[in-house]
mmCIF file of C-alpha atoms and ligand atoms in Angstrom:
data_model
loop_
_atom_site.group_PDB
_atom_site.id
_atom_site.type_symbol
_atom_site.label_atom_id
_atom_site.label_comp_id
_atom_site.label_asym_id
_atom_site.label_seq_id
_atom_site.Cartn_x
_atom_site.Cartn_y
_atom_site.Cartn_z
ATOM 1 C CA UNK A 1 -0.061 0.004 -0.105
ATOM 2 C CA UNK A 2 1.344 3.300 -0.885
ATOM 3 C CA UNK A 3 1.297 6.262 1.757
ATOM 4 C CA UNK A 4 -1.256 8.970 0.368
ATOM 5 C CA UNK A 5 0.897 11.660 1.994
ATOM 6 C CA UNK A 6 4.019 10.600 0.054
ATOM 7 C CA UNK A 7 5.510 13.843 -1.296
ATOM 8 C CA UNK A 8 6.684 12.223 -4.531
ATOM 9 C CA UNK A 9 3.091 11.133 -5.634
ATOM 10 C CA UNK A 10 1.897 12.744 -8.834
ATOM 11 C CA UNK A 11 -1.647 12.594 -10.430
ATOM 12 C CA UNK A 12 -2.506 12.214 -14.107
ATOM 13 C CA UNK A 13 -4.782 15.131 -13.395
ATOM 14 C CA UNK A 14 -2.589 18.309 -13.871
ATOM 15 C CA UNK A 15 -2.277 20.119 -10.621
ATOM 16 C CA UNK A 16 -0.900 23.742 -10.423
ATOM 17 C CA UNK A 17 1.899 23.914 -7.997
ATOM 18 C CA UNK A 18 0.044 26.634 -6.012
ATOM 19 C CA UNK A 19 -3.072 24.534 -5.808
ATOM 20 C CA UNK A 20 -4.429 23.821 -2.431
ATOM 21 C CA UNK A 21 -5.523 20.403 -3.483
ATOM 22 C CA UNK A 22 -2.652 18.240 -4.740
ATOM 23 C CA UNK A 23 -2.923 14.367 -4.614
ATOM 24 C CA UNK A 24 -1.487 14.430 -1.130
ATOM 25 C CA UNK A 25 -4.529 16.368 0.191
ATOM 26 C CA UNK A 26 -7.786 14.924 -1.145
ATOM 27 C CA UNK A 27 -10.254 16.750 1.183
ATOM 28 C CA UNK A 28 -13.951 15.774 1.436
ATOM 29 C CA UNK A 29 -16.879 18.055 0.622
ATOM 30 C CA UNK A 30 -20.482 18.122 -0.623
ATOM 31 C CA UNK A 31 -21.178 19.516 -4.080
ATOM 32 C CA UNK A 32 -24.046 20.088 -6.442
ATOM 33 C CA UNK A 33 -24.240 20.265 -10.221
ATOM 34 C CA UNK A 34 -27.004 22.155 -11.899
ATOM 35 C CA UNK A 35 -30.133 20.205 -11.872
ATOM 36 C CA UNK A 36 -28.702 17.378 -9.886
ATOM 37 C CA UNK A 37 -28.809 16.344 -6.301
ATOM 38 C CA UNK A 38 -26.055 17.007 -3.856
ATOM 39 C CA UNK A 39 -23.457 14.353 -3.375
ATOM 40 C CA UNK A 40 -20.039 13.734 -1.720
ATOM 41 C CA UNK A 41 -16.806 14.633 -3.446
ATOM 42 C CA UNK A 42 -13.110 14.777 -3.189
ATOM 43 C CA UNK A 43 -11.127 17.801 -4.596
ATOM 44 C CA UNK A 44 -8.040 17.359 -6.690
ATOM 45 C CA UNK A 45 -6.549 20.419 -8.388
ATOM 46 C CA UNK A 46 -9.317 22.282 -10.147
ATOM 47 C CA UNK A 47 -11.569 19.151 -10.181
ATOM 48 C CA UNK A 48 -13.817 17.209 -8.013
ATOM 49 C CA UNK A 49 -14.120 13.477 -7.827
ATOM 50 C CA UNK A 50 -17.702 12.463 -7.760
ATOM 51 C CA UNK A 51 -17.878 9.778 -4.934
ATOM 52 C CA UNK A 52 -21.421 8.629 -5.804
ATOM 53 C CA UNK A 53 -20.505 7.977 -9.433
ATOM 54 C CA UNK A 54 -17.186 6.475 -8.444
ATOM 55 C CA UNK A 55 -19.213 4.072 -6.148
ATOM 56 C CA UNK A 56 -21.584 3.202 -8.986
ATOM 57 C CA UNK A 57 -18.465 2.412 -11.178
ATOM 58 C CA UNK A 58 -17.483 -0.262 -8.618
ATOM 59 C CA UNK A 59 -14.331 1.432 -7.205
ATOM 60 C CA UNK A 60 -15.471 1.146 -3.593
ATOM 61 C CA UNK A 61 -16.350 -2.588 -3.313
ATOM 62 C CA UNK A 62 -13.699 -3.284 -0.771
ATOM 63 C CA UNK A 63 -15.198 -0.799 1.588
ATOM 64 C CA UNK A 64 -18.263 -2.955 2.070
ATOM 65 C CA UNK A 65 -20.638 -0.045 2.850
ATOM 66 C CA UNK A 66 -23.950 1.054 1.506
ATOM 67 C CA UNK A 67 -23.169 2.994 -1.530
ATOM 68 C CA UNK A 68 -26.035 5.378 -0.973
ATOM 69 C CA UNK A 69 -24.080 7.159 1.726
ATOM 70 C CA UNK A 70 -22.431 9.233 -1.034
ATOM 71 C CA UNK A 71 -25.749 10.637 -2.207
ATOM 72 C CA UNK A 72 -26.696 12.732 0.813
ATOM 73 C CA UNK A 73 -26.617 16.455 1.183
ATOM 74 C CA UNK A 74 -24.045 16.099 4.141
ATOM 75 C CA UNK A 75 -21.065 13.896 4.851
ATOM 76 C CA UNK A 76 -22.257 12.599 8.040
ATOM 77 C CA UNK A 77 -22.864 9.000 6.883
ATOM 78 C CA UNK A 78 -19.515 8.995 5.004
ATOM 79 C CA UNK A 79 -17.613 10.242 8.005
ATOM 80 C CA UNK A 80 -19.746 7.837 10.095
ATOM 81 C CA UNK A 81 -18.080 4.915 8.247
ATOM 82 C CA UNK A 82 -15.314 5.381 10.828
ATOM 83 C CA UNK A 83 -11.786 6.409 10.614
ATOM 84 C CA UNK A 84 -10.459 3.174 9.100
ATOM 85 C CA UNK A 85 -12.887 3.105 6.197
ATOM 86 C CA UNK A 86 -12.454 6.899 5.483
ATOM 87 C CA UNK A 87 -8.733 6.259 5.360
ATOM 88 C CA UNK A 88 -9.249 3.329 2.965
ATOM 89 C CA UNK A 89 -11.486 5.567 0.753
ATOM 90 C CA UNK A 90 -8.794 8.316 0.692
ATOM 91 C CA UNK A 91 -6.304 5.576 -0.299
ATOM 92 C CA UNK A 92 -8.495 4.267 -3.094
ATOM 93 C CA UNK A 93 -8.926 7.771 -4.565
ATOM 94 C CA UNK A 94 -5.145 8.431 -4.253
ATOM 95 C CA UNK A 95 -4.485 5.115 -6.130
ATOM 96 C CA UNK A 96 -7.059 6.047 -8.881
ATOM 97 C CA UNK A 97 -5.597 9.340 -9.463
ATOM 98 C CA UNK A 98 -1.849 8.226 -9.511
ATOM 99 C CA UNK A 99 -0.090 9.175 -12.697
ATOM 100 C CA UNK A 100 0.839 5.539 -13.441
ATOM 101 C CA UNK A 101 -2.579 4.106 -12.776
ATOM 102 C CA UNK A 102 -4.518 3.551 -16.097
ATOM 103 C CA UNK A 103 -7.829 2.321 -14.527
ATOM 104 C CA UNK A 104 -9.474 5.760 -14.653
ATOM 105 C CA UNK A 105 -6.800 7.693 -16.548
ATOM 106 C CA UNK A 106 -7.265 5.802 -19.787
ATOM 107 C CA UNK A 107 -11.080 5.689 -19.601
ATOM 108 C CA UNK A 108 -12.518 9.139 -20.708
ATOM 109 C CA UNK A 109 -15.936 7.589 -20.832
ATOM 110 C CA UNK A 110 -15.879 6.960 -17.079
ATOM 111 C CA UNK A 111 -14.065 10.245 -16.449
ATOM 112 C CA UNK A 112 -16.927 12.079 -17.886
ATOM 113 C CA UNK A 113 -19.188 10.907 -15.105
ATOM 114 C CA UNK A 114 -16.719 10.694 -12.214
ATOM 115 C CA UNK A 115 -14.572 13.938 -12.623
ATOM 116 C CA UNK A 116 -16.228 17.357 -12.866
ATOM 117 C CA UNK A 117 -14.414 20.774 -13.116
ATOM 118 C CA UNK A 118 -14.841 22.653 -9.886
ATOM 119 C CA UNK A 119 -16.104 25.694 -11.809
ATOM 120 C CA UNK A 120 -19.205 23.654 -12.704
ATOM 121 C CA UNK A 121 -20.159 22.745 -9.115
ATOM 122 C CA UNK A 122 -21.614 24.630 -6.227
ATOM 123 C CA UNK A 123 -20.116 23.685 -2.843
ATOM 124 C CA UNK A 124 -22.674 23.125 0.175
ATOM 125 C CA UNK A 125 -22.219 22.965 3.837
ATOM 126 C CA UNK A 126 -20.098 19.736 4.123
ATOM 127 C CA UNK A 127 -21.672 18.360 7.349
ATOM 128 C CA UNK A 128 -24.923 18.519 9.168
ATOM 129 C CA UNK A 129 -23.552 20.042 12.405
ATOM 130 C CA UNK A 130 -25.407 18.888 15.468
ATOM 131 C CA UNK A 131 -23.508 20.711 18.113
ATOM 132 C CA UNK A 132 -20.932 23.472 17.861
ATOM 133 C CA UNK A 133 -18.540 24.582 20.536
ATOM 134 C CA UNK A 134 -16.064 27.485 20.332
ATOM 135 C CA UNK A 135 -12.894 27.458 22.386
ATOM 136 C CA UNK A 136 -10.680 30.405 23.373
ATOM 137 C CA UNK A 137 -7.338 28.727 23.135
ATOM 138 C CA UNK A 138 -4.918 31.251 21.721
ATOM 139 C CA UNK A 139 -2.852 32.859 24.497
ATOM 140 C CA UNK A 140 -2.121 35.890 22.509
ATOM 141 C CA UNK A 141 -5.714 36.442 21.714
ATOM 142 C CA UNK A 142 -6.964 35.929 25.213
ATOM 143 C CA UNK A 143 -4.239 38.246 26.610
ATOM 144 C CA UNK A 144 -5.111 41.036 24.055
ATOM 145 C CA UNK A 145 -8.748 40.868 24.863
ATOM 146 C CA UNK A 146 -8.089 40.734 28.681
ATOM 147 C CA UNK A 147 -5.864 43.811 28.396
ATOM 148 C CA UNK A 148 -8.445 45.782 26.441
ATOM 149 C CA UNK A 149 -11.640 44.817 28.423
ATOM 150 C CA UNK A 150 -10.199 44.097 31.779
ATOM 151 C CA UNK A 151 -6.896 44.569 33.569
ATOM 152 C CA UNK A 152 -3.675 45.031 31.490
ATOM 153 C CA UNK A 153 -1.654 43.583 34.411
ATOM 154 C CA UNK A 154 -3.766 40.530 34.890
ATOM 155 C CA UNK A 155 -5.061 39.898 31.380
ATOM 156 C CA UNK A 156 -5.681 36.122 31.693
ATOM 157 C CA UNK A 157 -8.456 35.116 34.070
ATOM 158 C CA UNK A 158 -7.225 32.514 36.865
ATOM 159 C CA UNK A 159 -8.684 29.512 35.050
ATOM 160 C CA UNK A 160 -7.217 30.178 31.521
ATOM 161 C CA UNK A 161 -3.973 28.094 31.885
ATOM 162 C CA UNK A 162 -5.683 25.263 33.672
ATOM 163 C CA UNK A 163 -8.494 24.524 31.206
ATOM 164 C CA UNK A 164 -9.394 25.288 27.579
ATOM 165 C CA UNK A 165 -12.190 27.803 28.149
ATOM 166 C CA UNK A 166 -15.128 27.524 25.703
ATOM 167 C CA UNK A 167 -18.845 28.210 25.085
ATOM 168 C CA UNK A 168 -21.611 26.323 23.262
ATOM 169 C CA UNK A 169 -22.516 28.229 20.128
ATOM 170 C CA UNK A 170 -25.309 28.062 17.537
ATOM 171 C CA UNK A 171 -25.002 25.399 14.849
ATOM 172 C CA UNK A 172 -27.908 26.216 12.638
ATOM 173 C CA UNK A 173 -26.493 29.656 11.588
ATOM 174 C CA UNK A 174 -23.145 28.159 10.398
ATOM 175 C CA UNK A 175 -23.099 28.712 6.600
ATOM 176 C CA UNK A 176 -20.657 27.585 3.884
ATOM 177 C CA UNK A 177 -18.205 29.933 2.349
ATOM 178 C CA UNK A 178 -19.939 32.174 -0.184
ATOM 179 C CA UNK A 179 -23.228 32.538 1.793
ATOM 180 C CA UNK A 180 -23.553 36.331 2.526
ATOM 181 C CA UNK A 181 -25.503 37.694 5.512
ATOM 182 C CA UNK A 182 -27.002 40.867 6.801
ATOM 183 C CA UNK A 183 -25.306 42.988 9.410
ATOM 184 C CA UNK A 184 -26.876 42.072 12.745
ATOM 185 C CA UNK A 185 -28.930 44.469 14.810
ATOM 186 C CA UNK A 186 -29.071 44.489 18.587
ATOM 187 C CA UNK A 187 -28.849 46.200 21.892
ATOM 188 C CA UNK A 188 -25.671 47.960 22.924
ATOM 189 C CA UNK A 189 -24.589 50.501 25.386
ATOM 190 C CA UNK A 190 -22.131 53.040 24.119
ATOM 191 C CA UNK A 191 -19.424 54.034 26.630
ATOM 192 C CA UNK A 192 -20.735 57.559 26.991
ATOM 193 C CA UNK A 193 -24.410 56.749 27.299
ATOM 194 C CA UNK A 194 -26.317 55.774 30.491
ATOM 195 C CA UNK A 195 -28.963 53.789 28.677
ATOM 196 C CA UNK A 196 -28.657 51.072 26.085
ATOM 197 C CA UNK A 197 -29.575 51.797 22.436
ATOM 198 C CA UNK A 198 -30.763 49.626 19.663
ATOM 199 C CA UNK A 199 -29.628 49.513 16.029
ATOM 200 C CA UNK A 200 -27.265 47.717 13.489
ATOM 201 C CA UNK A 201 -24.011 46.796 14.975
ATOM 202 C CA UNK A 202 -21.102 49.439 14.516
ATOM 203 C CA UNK A 203 -18.420 47.005 15.358
ATOM 204 C CA UNK A 204 -18.756 43.974 13.165
ATOM 205 C CA UNK A 205 -15.667 41.873 13.365
ATOM 206 C CA UNK A 206 -14.278 38.551 12.024
ATOM 207 C CA UNK A 207 -12.438 35.947 14.084
ATOM 208 C CA UNK A 208 -9.708 33.998 12.282
ATOM 209 C CA UNK A 209 -10.345 30.410 13.412
ATOM 210 C CA UNK A 210 -10.122 26.798 12.300
ATOM 211 C CA UNK A 211 -12.536 24.103 13.440
ATOM 212 C CA UNK A 212 -12.372 20.291 13.784
ATOM 213 C CA UNK A 213 -15.165 17.866 12.849
ATOM 214 C CA UNK A 214 -16.000 14.949 14.996
ATOM 215 C CA UNK A 215 -15.849 11.615 13.197
ATOM 216 C CA UNK A 216 -16.464 9.127 15.750
ATOM 217 C CA UNK A 217 -19.350 9.329 18.399
ATOM 218 C CA UNK A 218 -19.296 8.569 22.030
ATOM 219 C CA UNK A 219 -21.922 7.664 24.547
ATOM 220 C CA UNK A 220 -22.968 9.886 27.398
ATOM 221 C CA UNK A 221 -20.808 9.165 30.383
ATOM 222 C CA UNK A 222 -17.719 8.370 28.149
ATOM 223 C CA UNK A 223 -14.581 10.436 28.108
ATOM 224 C CA UNK A 224 -12.061 10.824 25.306
ATOM 225 C CA UNK A 225 -8.422 10.700 26.420
ATOM 226 C CA UNK A 226 -5.833 13.062 24.923
ATOM 227 C CA UNK A 227 -3.978 10.051 23.484
ATOM 228 C CA UNK A 228 -7.115 8.644 21.779
ATOM 229 C CA UNK A 229 -8.519 11.952 20.632
ATOM 230 C CA UNK A 230 -7.133 11.747 17.160
ATOM 231 C CA UNK A 231 -9.289 8.659 16.502
ATOM 232 C CA UNK A 232 -12.386 10.843 17.122
ATOM 233 C CA UNK A 233 -11.418 13.787 14.910
ATOM 234 C CA UNK A 234 -12.126 13.450 11.153
ATOM 235 C CA UNK A 235 -10.642 16.642 9.900
ATOM 236 C CA UNK A 236 -10.403 20.434 9.812
ATOM 237 C CA UNK A 237 -11.916 23.486 8.120
ATOM 238 C CA UNK A 238 -11.367 27.247 8.257
ATOM 239 C CA UNK A 239 -13.826 29.068 10.380
ATOM 240 C CA UNK A 240 -14.975 32.827 10.633
ATOM 241 C CA UNK A 241 -16.703 33.358 13.995
ATOM 242 C CA UNK A 242 -18.313 36.631 13.019
ATOM 243 C CA UNK A 243 -18.764 38.842 16.089
ATOM 244 C CA UNK A 244 -20.515 42.164 16.900
ATOM 245 C CA UNK A 245 -18.233 43.671 19.491
ATOM 246 C CA UNK A 246 -20.613 46.352 20.731
ATOM 247 C CA UNK A 247 -23.471 43.812 21.340
ATOM 248 C CA UNK A 248 -20.917 41.472 22.883
ATOM 249 C CA UNK A 249 -19.538 44.063 25.297
ATOM 250 C CA UNK A 250 -22.981 44.873 26.702
ATOM 251 C CA UNK A 251 -24.419 41.264 26.851
ATOM 252 C CA UNK A 252 -21.598 38.970 27.672
ATOM 253 C CA UNK A 253 -21.514 39.161 31.543
ATOM 254 C CA UNK A 254 -22.157 36.833 33.166
ATOM 255 C CA UNK A 255 -23.051 34.002 30.729
ATOM 256 C CA UNK A 256 -20.814 34.772 27.664
ATOM 257 C CA UNK A 257 -21.455 35.295 24.024
ATOM 258 C CA UNK A 258 -25.068 35.105 22.694
ATOM 259 C CA UNK A 259 -26.530 37.535 20.106
ATOM 260 C CA UNK A 260 -23.145 38.975 19.378
ATOM 261 C CA UNK A 261 -22.196 35.577 17.677
ATOM 262 C CA UNK A 262 -25.160 33.565 16.738
ATOM 263 C CA UNK A 263 -26.337 35.569 13.715
ATOM 264 C CA UNK A 264 -23.878 33.932 11.317
ATOM 265 C CA UNK A 265 -20.677 31.923 11.193
ATOM 266 C CA UNK A 266 -18.849 30.835 7.980
ATOM 267 C CA UNK A 267 -16.881 27.583 7.298
ATOM 268 C CA UNK A 268 -14.709 26.507 4.302
ATOM 269 C CA UNK A 269 -16.388 23.851 2.127
ATOM 270 C CA UNK A 270 -13.564 21.261 2.036
ATOM 271 C CA UNK A 271 -12.724 19.135 5.168
ATOM 272 C CA UNK A 272 -8.959 18.441 5.295
ATOM 273 C CA UNK A 273 -8.501 15.107 6.840
ATOM 274 C CA UNK A 274 -6.386 14.892 10.055
ATOM 275 C CA UNK A 275 -4.340 12.217 8.070
ATOM 276 C CA UNK A 276 -3.336 14.727 5.351
ATOM 277 C CA UNK A 277 -2.114 17.104 7.987
ATOM 278 C CA UNK A 278 -0.136 14.665 9.894
ATOM 279 C CA UNK A 279 3.139 15.701 8.106
ATOM 280 C CA UNK A 280 2.808 19.225 9.492
ATOM 281 C CA UNK A 281 2.887 18.387 13.157
ATOM 282 C CA UNK A 282 5.141 20.751 15.309
ATOM 283 C CA UNK A 283 5.869 21.046 18.948
ATOM 284 C CA UNK A 284 3.105 22.517 21.144
ATOM 285 C CA UNK A 285 3.214 25.510 23.400
ATOM 286 C CA UNK A 286 5.110 25.031 26.680
ATOM 287 C CA UNK A 287 2.307 24.859 29.228
ATOM 288 C CA UNK A 288 3.065 26.333 32.607
ATOM 289 C CA UNK A 289 1.795 25.824 35.312
ATOM 290 C CA UNK A 290 1.582 22.067 34.602
ATOM 291 C CA UNK A 291 -1.913 20.856 33.623
ATOM 292 C CA UNK A 292 -3.996 18.276 35.422
ATOM 293 C CA UNK A 293 -3.207 14.628 34.298
ATOM 294 C CA UNK A 294 -6.308 14.279 32.083
ATOM 295 C CA UNK A 295 -4.859 17.143 29.965
ATOM 296 C CA UNK A 296 -1.513 15.788 29.617
ATOM 297 C CA UNK A 297 -0.224 14.828 26.144
ATOM 298 C CA UNK A 298 2.961 13.710 24.636
ATOM 299 C CA UNK A 299 4.688 14.281 21.270
ATOM 300 C CA UNK A 300 4.343 17.051 18.739
ATOM 301 C CA UNK A 301 0.695 17.819 18.678
ATOM 302 C CA UNK A 302 0.489 21.284 17.275
ATOM 303 C CA UNK A 303 0.185 21.972 13.509
ATOM 304 C CA UNK A 304 1.975 24.345 11.341
ATOM 305 C CA UNK A 305 -0.779 25.876 9.353
ATOM 306 C CA UNK A 306 -0.273 29.378 7.892
ATOM 307 C CA UNK A 307 -3.417 31.536 8.045
ATOM 308 C CA UNK A 308 -4.442 34.803 6.578
ATOM 309 C CA UNK A 309 -7.369 37.222 6.370
ATOM 310 C CA UNK A 310 -8.124 39.405 3.294
ATOM 311 C CA UNK A 311 -10.555 42.236 3.263
ATOM 312 C CA UNK A 312 -11.969 42.881 -0.194
ATOM 313 C CA UNK A 313 -14.048 46.144 -0.258
ATOM 314 C CA UNK A 314 -16.990 46.196 -2.439
ATOM 315 C CA UNK A 315 -15.241 48.398 -5.115
ATOM 316 C CA UNK A 316 -11.600 48.391 -4.003
ATOM 317 C CA UNK A 317 -8.608 45.960 -4.298
ATOM 318 C CA UNK A 318 -8.163 43.336 -1.622
ATOM 319 C CA UNK A 319 -5.830 43.826 1.320
ATOM 320 C CA UNK A 320 -4.241 41.109 3.434
ATOM 321 C CA UNK A 321 -4.838 42.440 7.051
ATOM 322 C CA UNK A 322 -3.244 39.667 9.059
ATOM 323 C CA UNK A 323 -0.981 36.563 8.886
ATOM 324 C CA UNK A 324 -1.219 34.091 11.781
ATOM 325 C CA UNK A 325 -0.441 30.402 12.251
ATOM 326 C CA UNK A 326 -2.298 27.533 14.005
ATOM 327 C CA UNK A 327 0.903 26.726 15.934
ATOM 328 C CA UNK A 328 0.220 29.642 18.189
ATOM 329 C CA UNK A 329 -2.566 27.738 19.914
ATOM 330 C CA UNK A 330 -1.870 27.190 23.562
ATOM 331 C CA UNK A 331 -4.266 24.230 23.866
ATOM 332 C CA UNK A 332 -4.289 21.453 21.314
ATOM 333 C CA UNK A 333 -7.169 19.785 19.775
ATOM 334 C CA UNK A 334 -6.505 16.652 21.682
ATOM 335 C CA UNK A 335 -6.711 18.629 24.989
ATOM 336 C CA UNK A 336 -9.775 20.504 23.838
ATOM 337 C CA UNK A 337 -11.660 17.252 23.147
ATOM 338 C CA UNK A 338 -10.461 15.656 26.327
ATOM 339 C CA UNK A 339 -11.702 18.553 28.301
ATOM 340 C CA UNK A 340 -14.972 18.785 26.386
ATOM 341 C CA UNK A 341 -15.777 15.069 27.388
ATOM 342 C CA UNK A 342 -14.114 14.724 30.814
ATOM 343 C CA UNK A 343 -17.497 15.309 32.420
ATOM 344 C CA UNK A 344 -19.237 12.566 30.305
ATOM 345 C CA UNK A 345 -20.525 14.927 27.757
ATOM 346 C CA UNK A 346 -21.240 12.867 24.543
ATOM 347 C CA UNK A 347 -20.064 13.876 20.958
ATOM 348 C CA UNK A 348 -21.641 12.989 17.684
ATOM 349 C CA UNK A 349 -20.470 12.633 14.104
ATOM 350 C CA UNK A 350 -20.570 16.051 12.607
ATOM 351 C CA UNK A 351 -20.128 18.005 15.846
ATOM 352 C CA UNK A 352 -17.898 20.963 15.351
ATOM 353 C CA UNK A 353 -15.452 22.348 17.616
ATOM 354 C CA UNK A 354 -13.716 25.684 16.828
ATOM 355 C CA UNK A 355 -10.254 26.896 17.894
ATOM 356 C CA UNK A 356 -11.182 30.356 19.051
ATOM 357 C CA UNK A 357 -9.531 33.395 17.435
ATOM 358 C CA UNK A 358 -5.854 32.470 16.527
ATOM 359 C CA UNK A 359 -3.585 35.437 17.255
ATOM 360 C CA UNK A 360 0.112 35.353 16.925
ATOM 361 C CA UNK A 361 2.477 37.241 19.244
ATOM 362 C CA UNK A 362 3.048 40.306 16.922
ATOM 363 C CA UNK A 363 0.493 43.000 15.925
ATOM 364 C CA UNK A 364 0.621 41.826 12.284
ATOM 365 C CA UNK A 365 -0.544 38.472 13.396
ATOM 366 C CA UNK A 366 -3.637 39.306 15.400
ATOM 367 C CA UNK A 367 -6.717 37.336 14.469
ATOM 368 C CA UNK A 368 -9.549 40.076 14.751
ATOM 369 C CA UNK A 369 -10.137 43.577 13.909
ATOM 370 C CA UNK A 370 -10.699 44.378 17.511
ATOM 371 C CA UNK A 371 -6.931 43.501 18.198
ATOM 372 C CA UNK A 372 -5.568 44.728 14.815
ATOM 373 C CA UNK A 373 -7.136 48.196 15.355
ATOM 374 C CA UNK A 374 -6.838 47.889 19.241
ATOM 375 C CA UNK A 375 -10.484 48.420 19.767
ATOM 376 C CA UNK A 376 -10.820 50.949 16.916
ATOM 377 C CA UNK A 377 -8.057 53.282 18.275
ATOM 378 C CA UNK A 378 -5.638 52.537 15.423
ATOM 379 C CA UNK A 379 -7.617 52.154 12.186
ATOM 380 C CA UNK A 380 -6.162 49.856 9.449
ATOM 381 C CA UNK A 381 -5.465 51.527 6.105
ATOM 382 C CA UNK A 382 -6.386 49.313 3.064
ATOM 383 C CA UNK A 383 -4.724 49.304 -0.253
ATOM 384 C CA UNK A 384 -7.605 51.312 -1.909
ATOM 385 C CA UNK A 385 -7.009 54.225 0.690
ATOM 386 C CA UNK A 386 -9.874 53.609 2.747
ATOM 387 C CA UNK A 387 -9.715 52.876 6.545
ATOM 388 C CA UNK A 388 -11.363 50.251 8.730
ATOM 389 C CA UNK A 389 -11.925 50.087 12.482
ATOM 390 C CA UNK A 390 -14.336 47.094 11.821
ATOM 391 C CA UNK A 391 -15.931 45.595 8.782
ATOM 392 C CA UNK A 392 -18.144 47.836 6.507
ATOM 393 C CA UNK A 393 -21.208 46.907 4.526
ATOM 394 C CA UNK A 394 -20.112 45.446 1.061
ATOM 395 C CA UNK A 395 -16.822 44.152 2.476
ATOM 396 C CA UNK A 396 -15.894 40.582 1.667
ATOM 397 C CA UNK A 397 -13.784 38.874 4.326
ATOM 398 C CA UNK A 398 -11.809 35.980 3.053
ATOM 399 C CA UNK A 399 -9.773 33.446 5.284
ATOM 400 C CA UNK A 400 -7.118 31.242 3.563
ATOM 401 C CA UNK A 401 -4.916 28.667 5.106
ATOM 402 C CA UNK A 402 -2.255 26.091 4.046
ATOM 403 C CA UNK A 403 0.497 23.922 5.361
ATOM 404 C CA UNK A 404 3.678 23.479 3.256
ATOM 405 C CA UNK A 405 6.545 21.172 3.616
ATOM 406 C CA UNK A 406 8.913 19.066 1.198
ATOM 407 C CA UNK A 407 7.267 20.732 -1.811
ATOM 408 C CA UNK A 408 3.727 19.663 -0.813
ATOM 409 C CA UNK A 409 1.135 22.299 -0.121
ATOM 410 C CA UNK A 410 -1.957 21.216 1.751
ATOM 411 C CA UNK A 411 -4.460 23.979 1.487
ATOM 412 C CA UNK A 412 -7.908 24.625 2.870
ATOM 413 C CA UNK A 413 -9.471 26.654 0.034
ATOM 414 C CA UNK A 414 -11.353 29.730 1.014
ATOM 415 C CA UNK A 415 -13.728 30.694 3.840
ATOM 416 C CA UNK A 416 -15.427 33.840 2.586
ATOM 417 C CA UNK A 417 -18.606 35.825 3.084
ATOM 418 C CA UNK A 418 -19.843 39.458 2.209
ATOM 419 C CA UNK A 419 -21.503 41.640 4.716
ATOM 420 C CA UNK A 420 -24.882 42.998 3.426
ATOM 421 C CA UNK A 421 -26.609 46.097 4.872
ATOM 422 C CA UNK A 422 -28.811 45.450 7.996
ATOM 423 C CA UNK A 423 -32.360 44.361 7.109
ATOM 424 C CA UNK A 424 -35.170 46.916 7.718
HETATM 425 MN MN1 MN B 501 -14.594 32.783 18.475
#
């Protein structure tokens, strides 16, 4: 068996060297062609492999699964096959696409059904997300927010280095990249006012995040250990946790985020498997004080994933406003999942757990406008000459991410959405 991550692998499908989707990636998504029903696919270069058609062609016989799982409008039944079968599926596709395998390469008649150009398909939300949790695991982000909103000398709250802080968010307003939304309205209390006011948010922000998707369920009462956590994680996406800072500042005490967050969130359409990301493991943050035993982990568990955010004004040129990296996370995914389940909380296939805003240590690497403009006190200048404290109507915010090593680039595609004016 070949290793699907092997950097020397090449496909008979031409893949641009800057593509996010070389043969070593093979991420999973749900796509729709005009006039057809949604189905599961795997991306390669500018193309998508139609898994439902590949199944009908007989390529997946050795999986011994009901082949209708590829004809749903979400990946839950595919991911629900379990990690081993998903791994086999990625392996089968990798072999089918290898430059020296004639099986599909030399069959243009079958290719017509199984391979579609990505420009001819619409990407849908990849999973039906049952539950969504957002962590708060970047130490630079938590420190920046603590400095701005609380005490510059004691920015981190006493629990922060002992547990990965999180809140439960709203799953049903998570949309796939390209789905635009209206500026949220709400209640806020300007600093100089003595009564709250109502209106469209004046401080709409992005949060640069990633999220992981659960691939294996647990029963209530069960806990996932840090060493077993990878077996429960299918893969990762980019995530924008849109936030209305003025609404948030007024509502968040004592129970945390609510209407400042639940109006919309955006994820990228392709789920990058944890397997494809394995070559990019790096050492984690040095955690001090030492964590409780259930949060211990060994080995290199962080990931070197370069992340960036671009603001594209309605009529201006795009500007990259920040460059960060997933490796700045203080808490690893394994620790987040161990903590999430330590009380016996069950998890289900398709549950999504987001990283929290990923800020780096320098001002150019902060993961939100609130940090980049230091709560609006230092507006950002965009390439078209305009300034931003927060996000304007008509702005498109695009998150991109990729890992790169040994000439292989494992990318995430795009996570983007445009802010429309508030509804009347
Ligand atoms: Mn967040």
